[in-house]
GROMACS .gro file of C-alpha atoms in nm:
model
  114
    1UNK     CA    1  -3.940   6.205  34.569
    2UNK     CA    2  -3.659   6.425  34.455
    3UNK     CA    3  -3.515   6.589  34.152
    4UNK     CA    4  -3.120   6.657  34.096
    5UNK     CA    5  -2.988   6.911  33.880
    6UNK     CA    6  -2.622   6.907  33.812
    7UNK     CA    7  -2.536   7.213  33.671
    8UNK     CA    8  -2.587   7.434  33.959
    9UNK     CA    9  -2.599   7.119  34.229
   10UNK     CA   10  -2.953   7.151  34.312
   11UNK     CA   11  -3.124   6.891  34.484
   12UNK     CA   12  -3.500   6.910  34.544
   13UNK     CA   13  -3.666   6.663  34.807
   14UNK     CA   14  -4.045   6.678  34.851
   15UNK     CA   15  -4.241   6.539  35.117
   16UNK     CA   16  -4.595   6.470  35.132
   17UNK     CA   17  -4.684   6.535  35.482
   18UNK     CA   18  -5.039   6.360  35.609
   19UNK     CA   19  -5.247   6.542  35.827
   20UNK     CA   20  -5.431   6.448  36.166
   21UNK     CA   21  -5.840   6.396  36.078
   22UNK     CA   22  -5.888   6.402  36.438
   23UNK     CA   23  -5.663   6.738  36.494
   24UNK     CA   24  -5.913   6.869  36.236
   25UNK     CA   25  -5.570   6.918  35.995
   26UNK     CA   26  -5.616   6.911  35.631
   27UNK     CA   27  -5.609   6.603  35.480
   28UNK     CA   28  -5.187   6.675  35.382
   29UNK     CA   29  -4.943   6.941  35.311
   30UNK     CA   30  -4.642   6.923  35.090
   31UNK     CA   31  -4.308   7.071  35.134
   32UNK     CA   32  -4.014   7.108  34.910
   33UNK     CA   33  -3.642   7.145  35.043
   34UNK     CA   34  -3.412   7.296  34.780
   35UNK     CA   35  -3.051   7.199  34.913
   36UNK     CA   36  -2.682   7.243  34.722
   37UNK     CA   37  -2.474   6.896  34.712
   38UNK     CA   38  -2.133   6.846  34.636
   39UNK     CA   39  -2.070   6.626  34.251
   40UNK     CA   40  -1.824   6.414  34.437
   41UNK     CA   41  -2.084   6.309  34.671
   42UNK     CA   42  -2.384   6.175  34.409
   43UNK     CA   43  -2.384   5.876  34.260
   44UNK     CA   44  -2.554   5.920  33.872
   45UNK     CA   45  -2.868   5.739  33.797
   46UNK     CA   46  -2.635   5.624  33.467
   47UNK     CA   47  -2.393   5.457  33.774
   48UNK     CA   48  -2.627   5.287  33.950
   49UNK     CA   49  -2.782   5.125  33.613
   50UNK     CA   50  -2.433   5.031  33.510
   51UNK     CA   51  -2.372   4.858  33.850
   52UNK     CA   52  -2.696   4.681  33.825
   53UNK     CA   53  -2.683   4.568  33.516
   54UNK     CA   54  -2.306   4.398  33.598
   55UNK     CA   55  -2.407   4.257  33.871
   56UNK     CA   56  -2.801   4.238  33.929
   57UNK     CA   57  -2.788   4.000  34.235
   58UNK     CA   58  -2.520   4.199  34.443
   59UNK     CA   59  -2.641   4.384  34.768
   60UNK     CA   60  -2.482   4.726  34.757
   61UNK     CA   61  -2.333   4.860  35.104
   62UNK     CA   62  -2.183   5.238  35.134
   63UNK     CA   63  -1.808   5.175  35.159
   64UNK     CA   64  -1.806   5.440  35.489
   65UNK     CA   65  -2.080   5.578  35.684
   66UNK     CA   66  -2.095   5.938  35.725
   67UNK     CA   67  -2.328   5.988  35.919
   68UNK     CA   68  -2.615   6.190  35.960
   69UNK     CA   69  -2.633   6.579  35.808
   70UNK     CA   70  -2.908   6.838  35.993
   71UNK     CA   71  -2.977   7.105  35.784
   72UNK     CA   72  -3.155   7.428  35.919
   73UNK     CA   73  -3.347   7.568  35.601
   74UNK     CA   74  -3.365   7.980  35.711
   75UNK     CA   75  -3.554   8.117  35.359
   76UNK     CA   76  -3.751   7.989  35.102
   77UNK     CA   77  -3.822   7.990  34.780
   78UNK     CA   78  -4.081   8.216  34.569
   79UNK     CA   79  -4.150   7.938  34.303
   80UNK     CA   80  -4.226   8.182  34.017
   81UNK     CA   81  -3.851   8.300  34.077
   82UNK     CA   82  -3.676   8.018  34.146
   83UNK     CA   83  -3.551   7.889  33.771
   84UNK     CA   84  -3.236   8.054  33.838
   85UNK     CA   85  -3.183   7.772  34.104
   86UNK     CA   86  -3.291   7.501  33.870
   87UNK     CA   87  -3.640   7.527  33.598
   88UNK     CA   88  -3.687   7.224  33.803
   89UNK     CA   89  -3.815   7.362  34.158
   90UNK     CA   90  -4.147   7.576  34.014
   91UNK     CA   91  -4.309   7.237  33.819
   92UNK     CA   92  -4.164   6.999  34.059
   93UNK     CA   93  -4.311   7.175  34.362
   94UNK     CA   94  -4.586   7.352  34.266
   95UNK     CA   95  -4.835   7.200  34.518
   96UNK     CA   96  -4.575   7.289  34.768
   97UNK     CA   97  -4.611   7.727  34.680
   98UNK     CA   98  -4.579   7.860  35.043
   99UNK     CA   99  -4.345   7.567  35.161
  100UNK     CA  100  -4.039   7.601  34.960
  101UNK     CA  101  -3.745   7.614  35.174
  102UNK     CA  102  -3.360   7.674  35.127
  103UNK     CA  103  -3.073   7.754  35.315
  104UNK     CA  104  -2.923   8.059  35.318
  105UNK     CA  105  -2.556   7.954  35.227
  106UNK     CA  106  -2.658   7.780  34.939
  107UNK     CA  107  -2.858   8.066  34.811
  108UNK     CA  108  -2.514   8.243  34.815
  109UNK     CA  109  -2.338   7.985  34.684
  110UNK     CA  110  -2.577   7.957  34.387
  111UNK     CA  111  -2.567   8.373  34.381
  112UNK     CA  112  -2.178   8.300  34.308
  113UNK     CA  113  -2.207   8.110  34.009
  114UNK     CA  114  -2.185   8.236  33.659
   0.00000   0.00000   0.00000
């Protein structure tokens, strides 16, 4: 699942994580990543509905490939601090309280805005 904000361009990803019964693991852990995109790179959930409705039957392809992106997430997030990120991070990953993690350079970026 994942949340975007586009006012600060926030995107939240959380992951559900199962755990190994015979490892003796809890039964699964959840993790949020916080991450800053770029507007020119997102296509709107108003786009997508648009396309679909012109043309429901049409398999959509990405006009290049780009690739794959690795991001290294070095902090993370105290979720009773993070609204001025987004007021989305706390609720949406609030089973995920000491797994929260960021990147440093967008925390700076984000520290930039107004």
């Amino acid at each position: 699942m994942d949340v975007t904000g586009y006012v600060y361009e926030v995107q939240v990803l959380k992951a559900l994580v199962l755990g190994e019964e015979e490892r003796g693991q809890s039964q699964y852990q959840v993790m949020c990543f916080v991450t800053k995109f770029q507007k020119g790179d997102f296509i709107t959930a108003d786009a997508m509905v648009k396309l679909r409705q012109k043309n429901p039957s049409t398999i959509r392809t990405p006009e290049e490939d780009r690739g794959k992106e690795n991001y290294t997430m070095t902090g993370w997030v105290l979720l009773d601090r993070a609204t001025p990120i987004s007021r989305h991070v706390a609720p949406f990953c609030v089973e995920a309280q000491e797994a929260t993690y960021v990147r440093e350079a967008d925390l700076r970026a984000w520290a930039e805005l107004p």
